[in-house]
Coordinates of C-alpha atoms in Angstrom, one line a residue:
Chain A
M1 CA -117.7 94.9 -42.0
D2 CA -118.1 98.7 -42.5
L3 CA -116.2 100.5 -45.2
N4 CA -114.0 102.4 -42.8
Q5 CA -112.9 99.2 -41.0
R6 CA -112.2 97.5 -44.3
F7 CA -110.1 100.6 -45.4
E8 CA -108.1 100.6 -42.1
D9 CA -107.5 96.8 -42.4
Y10 CA -106.4 97.2 -46.0
I11 CA -103.8 99.9 -45.1
A12 CA -102.7 97.9 -42.1
A13 CA -101.9 95.0 -44.5
D14 CA -99.7 97.4 -46.6
Q15 CA -102.1 97.4 -49.6
K16 CA -102.2 100.5 -51.9
I17 CA -105.3 102.6 -52.1
E18 CA -106.2 103.6 -55.7
A19 CA -108.1 106.6 -57.2
K20 CA -111.4 104.8 -57.5
D21 CA -111.3 102.9 -54.2
W22 CA -113.5 104.1 -51.3
M23 CA -111.6 106.2 -48.8
P24 CA -112.6 108.3 -45.8
D25 CA -113.1 112.0 -46.5
D26 CA -110.4 113.0 -44.1
Y27 CA -107.9 110.7 -45.8
R28 CA -108.8 112.3 -49.2
K29 CA -108.5 115.8 -47.7
T30 CA -105.2 115.1 -46.0
L31 CA -103.7 113.8 -49.2
I32 CA -105.0 116.6 -51.3
R33 CA -103.5 119.1 -48.8
Q34 CA -100.2 117.3 -48.7
I35 CA -99.8 116.6 -52.4
S36 CA -100.8 120.1 -53.4
Q37 CA -98.4 121.6 -50.9
H38 CA -95.7 119.4 -52.4
A39 CA -96.7 120.5 -55.9
H40 CA -96.7 124.2 -54.9
S41 CA -93.3 123.7 -53.3
E42 CA -91.9 122.4 -56.6
I43 CA -93.2 125.4 -58.6
I44 CA -92.3 128.0 -56.1
G45 CA -89.0 126.3 -55.8
M46 CA -88.3 127.0 -59.4
L47 CA -88.0 130.7 -58.6
P48 CA -85.0 130.9 -56.3
E49 CA -83.0 128.7 -58.6
G50 CA -84.4 130.2 -61.8
N51 CA -82.9 133.4 -60.4
W52 CA -79.4 132.1 -61.4
I53 CA -80.0 130.3 -64.7
T54 CA -79.2 133.4 -66.7
R55 CA -76.0 134.0 -64.6
A56 CA -74.7 130.5 -64.3
P57 CA -70.9 130.7 -64.6
S58 CA -70.3 128.2 -67.3
L59 CA -72.4 126.8 -70.2
Q60 CA -72.4 123.4 -68.7
R61 CA -73.6 124.7 -65.3
K62 CA -76.3 126.7 -67.1
A63 CA -77.5 123.6 -68.9
I64 CA -77.5 121.5 -65.7
L65 CA -79.3 124.1 -63.7
L66 CA -81.9 124.7 -66.5
A67 CA -82.5 120.9 -66.7
K68 CA -82.9 120.8 -62.9
V69 CA -85.4 123.6 -62.7
Q70 CA -87.3 122.0 -65.6
D71 CA -87.4 118.8 -63.7
E72 CA -89.1 120.7 -60.9
A73 CA -91.8 121.9 -63.3
G74 CA -92.2 118.3 -64.2
H75 CA -92.6 117.2 -60.6
G76 CA -95.2 120.0 -60.1
L77 CA -97.1 118.7 -63.1
Y78 CA -97.2 115.0 -61.9
L79 CA -98.0 116.0 -58.4
Y80 CA -100.9 118.2 -59.5
S81 CA -102.0 115.3 -61.6
A82 CA -101.8 113.0 -58.6
A83 CA -104.0 115.5 -56.7
E84 CA -106.5 115.5 -59.6
T85 CA -106.9 111.7 -59.1
L86 CA -108.5 112.6 -55.8
G87 CA -110.9 115.0 -57.3
A88 CA -109.0 118.3 -57.0
Q89 CA -108.6 120.7 -60.0
R90 CA -105.2 122.2 -61.0
D91 CA -106.8 125.6 -61.5
D92 CA -108.3 125.7 -58.1
L93 CA -105.1 124.6 -56.5
M94 CA -103.2 127.3 -58.4
D95 CA -105.7 129.9 -57.3
A96 CA -105.3 128.8 -53.7
L97 CA -101.5 129.3 -54.1
I98 CA -101.6 132.7 -55.6
E99 CA -104.3 134.0 -53.3
G100 CA -102.1 132.9 -50.3
R101 CA -104.5 130.2 -49.1
A102 CA -102.1 127.3 -49.7
K103 CA -98.8 126.5 -48.0
Y104 CA -95.5 125.5 -49.6
S105 CA -92.1 124.7 -48.3
S106 CA -91.0 127.8 -46.4
I107 CA -87.3 127.3 -47.5
F108 CA -88.1 128.9 -50.8
N109 CA -88.8 132.2 -49.1
Y110 CA -85.1 132.7 -48.6
P111 CA -83.2 134.6 -51.2
T112 CA -80.5 133.1 -53.5
L113 CA -77.7 135.6 -53.3
T114 CA -74.6 134.0 -54.9
W115 CA -73.9 131.2 -57.3
A116 CA -72.9 129.0 -54.3
D117 CA -76.6 129.0 -53.3
M118 CA -77.2 126.7 -56.3
G119 CA -74.8 124.3 -54.7
A120 CA -76.2 124.6 -51.2
I121 CA -79.8 124.3 -52.4
G122 CA -79.1 121.1 -54.4
W123 CA -77.0 119.6 -51.7
L124 CA -78.9 120.6 -48.5
V125 CA -82.4 121.5 -49.6
D126 CA -82.8 118.7 -52.1
G127 CA -81.0 116.4 -49.7
A128 CA -83.5 117.2 -46.9
A129 CA -86.4 116.9 -49.4
I130 CA -85.2 113.4 -50.3
M131 CA -85.1 112.4 -46.7
N132 CA -88.7 113.5 -46.5
Q133 CA -89.8 112.0 -49.8
V134 CA -88.2 108.6 -50.0
P135 CA -90.6 107.2 -47.4
L136 CA -93.5 108.6 -49.5
C137 CA -92.6 106.1 -52.3
K138 CA -94.2 103.6 -49.9
C139 CA -97.1 105.7 -48.9
S140 CA -100.5 104.1 -48.9
Y141 CA -102.0 106.1 -51.8
G142 CA -100.9 104.4 -55.1
P143 CA -100.8 107.4 -57.5
Y144 CA -98.8 109.5 -55.0
A145 CA -96.4 106.7 -54.2
R146 CA -95.7 106.0 -57.9
A147 CA -95.2 109.7 -58.7
M148 CA -92.7 109.9 -55.8
V149 CA -90.6 107.0 -57.2
R150 CA -89.8 109.2 -60.2
V151 CA -89.5 112.4 -58.2
C152 CA -87.0 110.8 -55.8
K153 CA -84.8 109.5 -58.6
E154 CA -84.5 112.9 -60.1
E155 CA -84.0 114.6 -56.7
S156 CA -81.1 112.4 -55.9
F157 CA -79.5 113.5 -59.2
H158 CA -80.1 117.1 -58.2
Q159 CA -78.5 116.5 -54.8
R160 CA -75.4 115.1 -56.4
Q161 CA -75.1 118.1 -58.8
G162 CA -75.5 120.4 -55.8
F163 CA -72.7 118.7 -53.9
Q164 CA -70.5 118.8 -57.1
I165 CA -71.0 122.6 -57.3
M166 CA -69.9 122.9 -53.6
L167 CA -67.0 120.6 -54.2
N168 CA -65.8 122.6 -57.2
L169 CA -66.1 125.8 -55.1
C170 CA -64.2 124.3 -52.2
E171 CA -61.4 123.2 -54.4
G172 CA -61.3 126.6 -56.1
T173 CA -60.0 130.1 -55.3
D174 CA -60.2 131.7 -51.9
E175 CA -63.3 133.7 -53.0
Q176 CA -65.0 130.6 -54.1
R177 CA -64.4 128.9 -50.8
E178 CA -65.7 131.9 -49.0
M179 CA -68.8 131.9 -51.2
A180 CA -69.4 128.2 -50.3
Q181 CA -69.0 128.8 -46.5
D182 CA -71.3 131.9 -46.6
S183 CA -73.9 129.8 -48.5
L184 CA -73.7 127.0 -46.0
N185 CA -74.1 129.5 -43.1
R186 CA -77.3 130.8 -44.6
W187 CA -78.9 127.6 -45.7
W188 CA -78.0 125.2 -42.8
W189 CA -80.7 126.2 -40.3
P190 CA -83.5 126.7 -42.8
S191 CA -82.7 123.2 -44.2
L192 CA -83.1 121.6 -40.7
M193 CA -86.4 123.5 -40.4
M194 CA -87.6 121.7 -43.5
F195 CA -88.4 118.6 -41.5
G196 CA -91.0 120.6 -39.6
P197 CA -91.6 121.3 -35.9
N198 CA -90.3 118.9 -33.2
D199 CA -92.4 115.8 -32.8
E200 CA -94.1 117.0 -29.6
S201 CA -95.5 120.1 -31.4
S202 CA -96.3 118.7 -34.8
T203 CA -100.1 118.6 -35.5
H204 CA -100.6 116.1 -38.3
N205 CA -98.3 113.3 -37.1
E206 CA -100.4 110.6 -35.5
Q207 CA -103.2 110.2 -38.0
S208 CA -100.9 110.4 -41.0
M209 CA -98.6 107.8 -39.5
R210 CA -101.6 105.4 -39.0
W211 CA -102.7 105.9 -42.6
K212 CA -99.2 105.4 -43.8
I213 CA -99.1 108.7 -45.5
K214 CA -96.2 109.5 -43.2
R215 CA -93.8 106.8 -42.1
F216 CA -91.2 108.5 -39.9
S217 CA -91.4 111.4 -37.5
N218 CA -90.0 114.9 -38.2
D219 CA -87.3 114.5 -35.6
E220 CA -86.2 111.0 -36.8
L221 CA -85.8 112.4 -40.4
R222 CA -84.0 115.5 -39.2
Q223 CA -81.5 113.4 -37.2
R224 CA -80.9 111.1 -40.2
F225 CA -80.2 114.1 -42.4
V226 CA -77.7 115.6 -39.9
D227 CA -75.9 112.2 -39.5
M228 CA -75.6 111.9 -43.2
T229 CA -74.6 115.5 -44.0
I230 CA -71.9 116.3 -41.4
P231 CA -69.3 113.9 -42.9
Q232 CA -70.0 115.6 -46.3
V233 CA -69.5 119.1 -44.6
E234 CA -66.1 117.8 -43.3
L235 CA -65.1 116.4 -46.7
L236 CA -65.7 119.9 -48.2
G237 CA -63.6 121.5 -45.4
L238 CA -66.5 123.7 -44.3
T239 CA -68.1 124.2 -40.9
V240 CA -71.8 124.3 -40.0
P241 CA -73.0 127.4 -38.1
D242 CA -73.8 125.4 -35.0
K243 CA -71.4 125.7 -32.1
D244 CA -73.3 123.1 -30.1
L245 CA -73.0 120.4 -32.7
K246 CA -71.1 117.3 -31.4
W247 CA -70.8 113.6 -32.1
N248 CA -72.3 111.4 -29.3
Q249 CA -70.3 108.2 -29.2
S250 CA -72.8 106.3 -27.1
T251 CA -75.9 107.1 -29.3
G252 CA -73.9 107.0 -32.6
H253 CA -75.6 110.2 -33.6
Y254 CA -74.7 113.9 -33.8
E255 CA -76.3 116.2 -31.3
M256 CA -77.4 119.5 -32.7
G257 CA -78.0 122.9 -31.2
A258 CA -81.5 124.4 -30.7
I259 CA -83.4 125.5 -33.8
D260 CA -84.8 129.0 -33.8
W261 CA -88.5 128.1 -34.2
Q262 CA -89.5 131.7 -34.0
E263 CA -87.8 132.3 -37.3
F264 CA -89.6 129.2 -38.8
F265 CA -93.0 130.4 -37.6
N266 CA -92.3 133.9 -38.9
V267 CA -91.5 132.6 -42.3
I268 CA -94.5 130.3 -42.4
A269 CA -96.7 133.3 -41.3
G270 CA -95.6 135.1 -44.5
N271 CA -92.8 137.2 -43.0
G272 CA -89.7 135.5 -44.6
P273 CA -87.4 137.6 -46.8
C274 CA -89.1 136.6 -50.1
N275 CA -92.6 135.3 -49.3
K276 CA -94.3 138.3 -51.0
E277 CA -92.0 138.3 -54.0
R278 CA -92.5 134.5 -54.6
I279 CA -96.3 134.8 -54.6
A280 CA -96.2 138.0 -56.7
A281 CA -94.0 136.2 -59.3
R282 CA -96.5 133.3 -59.5
K283 CA -99.4 135.6 -59.7
K284 CA -97.8 137.6 -62.5
A285 CA -97.0 134.5 -64.5
H286 CA -100.5 133.2 -64.0
R287 CA -102.2 136.5 -64.9
D288 CA -99.9 137.4 -67.8
G289 CA -100.6 133.9 -69.2
Q290 CA -104.3 134.0 -69.0
W291 CA -104.9 135.3 -72.5
V292 CA -102.6 132.5 -73.8
R293 CA -104.5 129.7 -71.9
Q294 CA -107.8 131.2 -73.1
A295 CA -106.6 131.2 -76.7
A296 CA -105.5 127.6 -76.4
S297 CA -108.9 126.6 -74.9
A298 CA -110.8 128.5 -77.6
Y299 CA -108.8 126.9 -80.4
A300 CA -109.2 123.4 -78.9
E301 CA -113.0 124.1 -78.7
K302 CA -113.0 125.2 -82.4
M303 CA -111.2 122.0 -83.4
R304 CA -113.5 119.8 -81.3
T305 CA -116.6 121.3 -82.9
K306 CA -115.1 120.9 -86.3
V307 CA -114.2 117.2 -85.7
T308 CA -117.5 116.1 -84.2
P309 CA -119.7 115.9 -87.4
N310 CA -117.1 113.7 -89.2
Q311 CA -116.9 111.4 -86.2
T312 CA -120.7 111.2 -86.2
N313 CA -120.6 110.3 -89.9
A314 CA -118.0 107.7 -89.4
A315 CA -120.0 106.2 -86.6
Chain B
M1 CA -62.8 130.3 -97.0
T2 CA -59.8 131.3 -94.8
K3 CA -59.5 129.9 -91.3
A4 CA -60.4 133.3 -89.9
Q5 CA -63.6 133.4 -92.0
H6 CA -64.4 129.8 -91.1
F7 CA -64.0 130.7 -87.4
E8 CA -66.2 133.8 -87.8
W9 CA -68.9 131.8 -89.6
L10 CA -69.0 129.2 -86.9
L11 CA -69.4 132.0 -84.3
S12 CA -72.4 133.3 -86.2
L13 CA -74.0 129.8 -86.0
A14 CA -73.1 129.3 -82.3
D15 CA -74.2 132.8 -81.3
D16 CA -77.6 132.5 -82.8
A17 CA -78.2 129.4 -80.7
L18 CA -76.6 130.7 -77.5
I19 CA -78.3 134.1 -77.4
L20 CA -81.7 132.7 -78.2
G21 CA -81.2 129.9 -75.6
Q22 CA -80.2 132.5 -73.0
R23 CA -83.4 134.6 -73.8
L24 CA -85.7 131.5 -73.6
S25 CA -84.2 130.5 -70.3
E26 CA -85.5 133.7 -68.8
W27 CA -89.0 132.2 -69.1
C28 CA -88.3 129.3 -66.8
G29 CA -90.7 129.6 -63.8
H30 CA -92.7 132.4 -65.5
A31 CA -94.5 130.8 -68.4
P32 CA -98.3 130.8 -68.9
A33 CA -98.6 127.1 -67.9
L34 CA -96.4 124.5 -66.4
E35 CA -96.3 122.7 -69.8
E36 CA -94.8 125.8 -71.3
D37 CA -92.2 126.2 -68.6
I38 CA -91.1 122.7 -69.5
A39 CA -91.3 123.2 -73.3
L40 CA -89.5 126.5 -73.4
S41 CA -86.8 125.2 -71.1
N42 CA -86.4 122.2 -73.3
V43 CA -85.9 124.4 -76.4
A44 CA -83.5 126.6 -74.5
L45 CA -81.5 123.5 -73.4
D46 CA -81.2 122.2 -77.0
L47 CA -80.1 125.6 -78.2
I48 CA -77.5 126.0 -75.5
G49 CA -76.3 122.4 -76.2
Q50 CA -75.9 123.3 -79.9
S51 CA -74.0 126.5 -79.1
R52 CA -71.6 124.5 -76.8
A53 CA -70.8 122.0 -79.6
I54 CA -70.2 124.7 -82.2
L55 CA -68.2 127.0 -79.9
T56 CA -66.0 124.1 -78.9
H57 CA -65.4 123.3 -82.6
A58 CA -64.7 126.9 -83.3
G59 CA -62.2 127.2 -80.5
L60 CA -60.3 124.1 -81.7
L61 CA -60.3 125.4 -85.2
E62 CA -58.9 128.8 -84.0
G63 CA -56.2 127.0 -82.1
E64 CA -55.6 129.7 -79.4
G65 CA -56.9 127.6 -76.5
R66 CA -60.3 129.3 -76.2
D67 CA -62.9 126.8 -75.0
E68 CA -66.7 127.2 -75.1
D69 CA -66.8 129.2 -71.9
R70 CA -63.9 131.5 -72.9
L71 CA -65.8 132.2 -76.1
A72 CA -69.2 132.6 -74.5
F73 CA -68.2 134.7 -71.4
F74 CA -65.2 136.7 -72.5
R75 CA -66.3 138.2 -75.8
S76 CA -67.9 141.7 -75.9
D77 CA -71.1 142.5 -77.7
R78 CA -69.1 143.8 -80.6
E79 CA -67.5 140.4 -81.0
Y80 CA -70.9 138.6 -81.0
R81 CA -72.1 137.6 -84.4
N82 CA -75.8 136.6 -83.8
L83 CA -78.8 137.8 -85.7
L84 CA -80.6 140.8 -84.1
L85 CA -83.8 138.8 -84.0
V86 CA -82.6 136.4 -81.3
E87 CA -81.4 139.1 -78.9
L88 CA -84.7 141.0 -78.8
P89 CA -86.3 140.9 -75.4
N90 CA -88.9 138.2 -74.8
G91 CA -91.9 140.5 -74.6
H92 CA -95.1 138.6 -73.9
F93 CA -95.6 135.0 -74.7
G94 CA -96.8 135.8 -78.2
D95 CA -93.7 137.9 -79.0
T96 CA -91.5 135.0 -77.8
I97 CA -93.5 132.5 -79.9
A98 CA -93.4 134.6 -83.0
R99 CA -89.6 135.1 -82.7
Q100 CA -89.2 131.4 -82.1
F101 CA -91.4 130.5 -85.0
F102 CA -89.5 132.7 -87.5
F103 CA -86.1 131.5 -86.1
D104 CA -87.1 127.8 -86.0
Q105 CA -88.1 127.8 -89.6
F106 CA -84.8 129.4 -90.6
A107 CA -82.8 127.1 -88.4
M108 CA -84.5 124.0 -89.7
I109 CA -83.6 124.9 -93.3
R110 CA -80.1 126.0 -92.4
Y111 CA -79.3 122.8 -90.4
G112 CA -80.8 120.8 -93.2
H113 CA -78.2 122.1 -95.5
L114 CA -75.4 122.0 -93.0
A115 CA -76.1 118.3 -92.3
Q116 CA -75.6 117.5 -96.0
Q117 CA -72.5 119.6 -96.8
T118 CA -69.0 118.1 -96.7
F119 CA -66.9 121.3 -96.3
D120 CA -67.0 120.9 -92.5
L121 CA -67.8 117.4 -91.3
E122 CA -67.9 118.3 -87.6
I123 CA -70.6 120.9 -88.4
A124 CA -72.4 118.3 -90.5
A125 CA -72.5 116.0 -87.4
I126 CA -73.6 118.7 -85.1
A127 CA -76.3 119.8 -87.6
T128 CA -77.6 116.2 -88.0
K129 CA -78.3 116.1 -84.2
A130 CA -79.6 119.6 -84.1
L131 CA -82.0 119.1 -86.9
K132 CA -83.8 116.4 -85.0
E133 CA -84.2 118.9 -82.1
V134 CA -85.2 121.9 -84.2
R135 CA -88.0 119.9 -85.9
Y136 CA -89.6 119.6 -82.5
H137 CA -89.0 123.3 -81.8
A138 CA -90.6 124.2 -85.1
A139 CA -93.6 122.0 -84.5
H140 CA -94.1 123.6 -81.0
S141 CA -93.8 127.2 -82.2
A142 CA -95.9 126.6 -85.4
E143 CA -98.7 125.0 -83.3
W144 CA -98.7 128.0 -81.0
M145 CA -98.8 130.5 -83.9
I146 CA -102.0 128.7 -85.1
R147 CA -103.5 128.5 -81.6
L148 CA -102.9 132.2 -80.9
G149 CA -103.8 133.3 -84.4
D150 CA -107.0 131.3 -84.5
G151 CA -107.8 131.4 -80.8
T152 CA -109.6 134.5 -79.4
D153 CA -109.9 138.0 -80.8
L154 CA -107.4 139.2 -78.3
S155 CA -104.8 136.5 -79.0
K156 CA -105.2 137.1 -82.8
T157 CA -104.6 140.9 -82.3
R158 CA -101.6 140.3 -80.1
I159 CA -99.9 137.7 -82.2
Q160 CA -100.4 139.7 -85.4
E161 CA -98.8 142.7 -83.6
S162 CA -95.9 140.4 -82.6
V163 CA -95.4 139.3 -86.2
D164 CA -95.5 142.9 -87.5
R165 CA -93.1 144.1 -84.8
L166 CA -90.5 141.4 -85.5
W167 CA -90.8 141.6 -89.3
P168 CA -88.0 144.2 -89.8
Y169 CA -85.6 141.7 -88.2
I170 CA -86.3 138.8 -90.6
G171 CA -84.4 140.1 -93.6
E172 CA -81.1 139.7 -91.8
C173 CA -81.5 135.9 -91.9
F174 CA -81.2 136.1 -95.7
E175 CA -78.8 139.0 -96.0
A176 CA -75.6 138.7 -97.9
H177 CA -72.4 139.2 -95.9
P178 CA -68.7 138.7 -96.7
I179 CA -68.3 135.8 -94.2
L180 CA -71.5 134.1 -95.4
D181 CA -70.4 134.6 -99.1
A182 CA -67.2 132.8 -98.2
A183 CA -69.2 129.9 -96.7
I184 CA -71.4 129.8 -99.8
T185 CA -68.4 129.8 -102.1
S186 CA -66.9 126.9 -100.1
G187 CA -70.1 124.9 -100.5
A188 CA -70.8 125.0 -96.7
M189 CA -74.0 127.0 -97.2
P190 CA -76.6 127.4 -100.1
D191 CA -77.2 130.8 -101.4
C192 CA -79.4 133.1 -99.3
K193 CA -82.1 133.4 -101.9
S194 CA -82.9 129.7 -101.9
I195 CA -83.2 129.6 -98.1
E196 CA -85.4 132.7 -98.2
L197 CA -87.8 131.2 -100.8
T198 CA -88.2 127.9 -98.8
W199 CA -88.6 129.9 -95.6
K200 CA -91.3 132.2 -97.0
E201 CA -93.2 129.3 -98.4
R202 CA -93.3 127.4 -95.1
V203 CA -94.0 130.5 -93.0
S204 CA -96.8 131.6 -95.3
A205 CA -98.5 128.2 -95.0
V206 CA -98.5 128.4 -91.2
L207 CA -99.6 132.0 -91.1
A208 CA -102.4 131.2 -93.4
E209 CA -103.6 128.4 -91.2
A210 CA -103.3 130.8 -88.2
T211 CA -105.4 133.3 -90.1
L212 CA -102.6 135.8 -89.8
I213 CA -101.2 138.2 -92.4
L214 CA -97.6 138.0 -93.7
P215 CA -96.2 141.6 -93.7
T216 CA -95.1 142.9 -97.1
D217 CA -92.8 145.7 -95.8
D218 CA -89.3 144.8 -96.9
W219 CA -87.2 147.1 -94.7
K220 CA -84.4 145.2 -93.1
Q221 CA -82.7 145.9 -89.8
V222 CA -79.2 144.4 -90.0
G223 CA -75.9 144.6 -88.2
G224 CA -75.6 141.6 -85.9
R225 CA -73.2 139.7 -88.2
N226 CA -70.8 142.6 -88.0
G227 CA -71.1 143.0 -84.3
L228 CA -73.4 146.0 -84.5
H229 CA -76.3 145.0 -82.2
T230 CA -79.5 146.4 -80.7
E231 CA -79.3 148.1 -77.3
H232 CA -80.5 144.9 -75.7
L233 CA -77.5 142.6 -76.3
S234 CA -75.0 144.3 -74.0
Y235 CA -77.5 144.0 -71.1
L236 CA -78.0 140.3 -71.9
L237 CA -74.3 139.7 -71.9
A238 CA -73.6 141.8 -68.8
E239 CA -76.0 139.5 -66.9
M240 CA -74.8 136.3 -68.5
Q241 CA -71.1 137.1 -68.1
A242 CA -71.0 138.7 -64.7
V243 CA -69.9 135.8 -62.5
P244 CA -67.0 134.4 -64.7
R245 CA -65.8 138.0 -65.3
L246 CA -65.7 138.7 -61.6
H247 CA -63.7 135.5 -61.0
P248 CA -61.7 135.1 -64.2
D249 CA -59.4 132.4 -62.8
A250 CA -62.1 130.3 -61.3
K251 CA -63.3 126.9 -62.4
W252 CA -66.9 126.0 -61.8

């Protein structure tokens, strides 16, 4: 039996592929692309929320937000590590990001304008991310699947804290409720876009489904998200900015209005409100930090050359 | 120590931690490597946690219904009691590390004493927990002092400049002050000279390993304990306090 057939059979039997197993080049490339995009999304995602750490309205909220954004750095770190098990290098992936060659979740190209956005992002954006990510805990590539188990646990914590922020705002003063509604108005459609284009126009679907890198289609996940979220919107006493949204008794699902895909493709093409600022911030951090990383490497090298003769003696 | 002095003394402890935590949190998302985004956020989280515990304790002692948030968000810069050192802008990574290193060594000695004293048992409990955290902070900042000092020529020049720039703000850590004198008389704190000696000994050892020079200039920039700060603090507070001050009746 050829290697490729054995690989396909192995996946069909729901077995995990590990770092040292044989795999087709396209499988490796697809995974590196997907995992690194995910890692980039985590670290770019630190920026819009990081924007409010210094202005969180209570010390408890400050601590929670800081811990949340720190978790995202941690997710980025284990995802880059998962990509490294496939032969990629973190430095190369980072270069691709700051040179604009790599993609990341386009939602982070929207600005965070009020404190309520910390609620909406946790609740909607992390909520949508969980919908996308829970199936990845069962994806065929072992290191990615295991990283995602931990990521998803933390994300569900993030989602709850986001909802809690919204709930506090909605139970608060008139201005706080307005802030919450305004934030929902701005984040609702971009959150639905996070699931990607409609199934008929999504490019990577079929192959990824067969390889069990992807397990549900974009539209299935989007529907699941809307069905889960609308009762929460009602509980908060808010309304989604979709006049066509309605409950369909016969299907048992909500029907949603048309998504403005032109906006989605504009943002992906680099023309969202904050694309340039996000990349510029990453670039600045990377360049400003270069002398620090060089110093750390130089020092590690000095220590290594110091230690070697002793180790030789001991041996 | 009178109750008012006790309260002021607690504010000085809390404000050191809060202002430095606020400064460090500015790094989140902008550090030289992901590992440092995580590490600096962790230190910031610990410091903010320490300040919350101390502010809560101070508010209860004062007995006027001010909780941690009231004390953090509704005091002006003239009512803040922190060291000038901790409010200085982050600068580059070396400036942040040098500031952190100097402060961590000071905080470790101070919390060490606070954990042992019996004048204020609540502070002893807070200090016991904080001491465990600050030991990690001190290890992190000292390791970076050594890496940067003994790394490349560029890093050595930069970190030495950071040390020299921050040096005038170190004296305030050991400066006598009426509130501090009251704490010393009550047995809550050891005298400043003994803290300074231990600090100098530890700092000198790390700087020697980092191949850096300990400045000898003894000019002291002081004022923070009296509410006379640098120009930087009011900007920091304006940013930190903006949302609660815009919505003074809101709960978050």
